[in-house]
Amino acid sequence: MLVQNLLLLLVQNLLLLLVQNLLLLHVQSLLLLLVQNLLLLLVQNLLLLLVQNLLLLLVEKPLTASRLETFYCCSSRISYYCSSRTSYCRSSITSSCCSSRTS
């Protein structure tokens, strides 16, 4: 009788260990999946930023010698130069750029 009880206890403990290991494997798999998804999101965001920056570079073409135009701050006597008409002055974020200096 004692041997049977000990064997039953041993089998119960082995089954409990098996269930614990299966649960641990499941949790590890979920954590790995979470980390993979986070890394994928990071890579996607970096690629999106890269594409956005490339598109901005394509849209805002640099001034070439053939169409060289100088832009100044609108309504400002300070001779800050702007890179384009759509950019803002360095002195103020609200002051836009014009193609000629206003007095």
Short mmCIF file of C-alpha atoms in Angstrom, two decimals, residues 69-103:
data_model
loop_
_atom_site.label_atom_id
_atom_site.label_comp_id
_atom_site.label_asym_id
_atom_site.label_seq_id
_atom_site.Cartn_x
_atom_site.Cartn_y
_atom_site.Cartn_z
CA GLU A 69 16.39 82.71 -56.58
CA THR A 70 17.15 84.31 -53.24
CA PHE A 71 14.55 84.29 -50.50
CA TYR A 72 14.48 86.60 -47.51
CA CYS A 73 12.37 86.84 -44.41
CA CYS A 74 9.08 88.61 -45.05
CA SER A 75 8.49 91.78 -43.03
CA SER A 76 11.92 91.63 -41.48
CA ARG A 77 14.91 93.89 -41.87
CA ILE A 78 17.23 91.18 -40.65
CA SER A 79 18.84 89.58 -43.64
CA TYR A 80 18.31 85.96 -42.77
CA TYR A 81 18.23 83.80 -45.85
CA CYS A 82 15.61 81.16 -46.44
CA SER A 83 16.18 78.00 -48.41
CA SER A 84 12.86 78.29 -50.24
CA ARG A 85 9.61 80.23 -50.30
CA THR A 86 7.91 77.53 -48.22
CA SER A 87 10.49 77.54 -45.43
CA TYR A 88 10.36 79.68 -42.30
CA CYS A 89 12.80 82.30 -41.10
CA ARG A 90 15.32 81.35 -38.46
CA SER A 91 14.38 84.36 -36.36
CA SER A 92 10.73 83.42 -36.02
CA ILE A 93 8.75 80.32 -36.75
CA THR A 94 5.73 82.42 -37.71
CA SER A 95 7.54 84.58 -40.24
CA SER A 96 7.52 83.11 -43.71
CA CYS A 97 9.83 83.72 -46.64
CA CYS A 98 9.46 85.98 -49.64
CA SER A 99 11.32 86.24 -52.91
CA SER A 100 12.33 89.84 -52.21
CA ARG A 101 13.17 91.82 -49.10
CA THR A 102 10.44 94.22 -47.91
CA SER A 103 11.47 97.47 -46.35
#
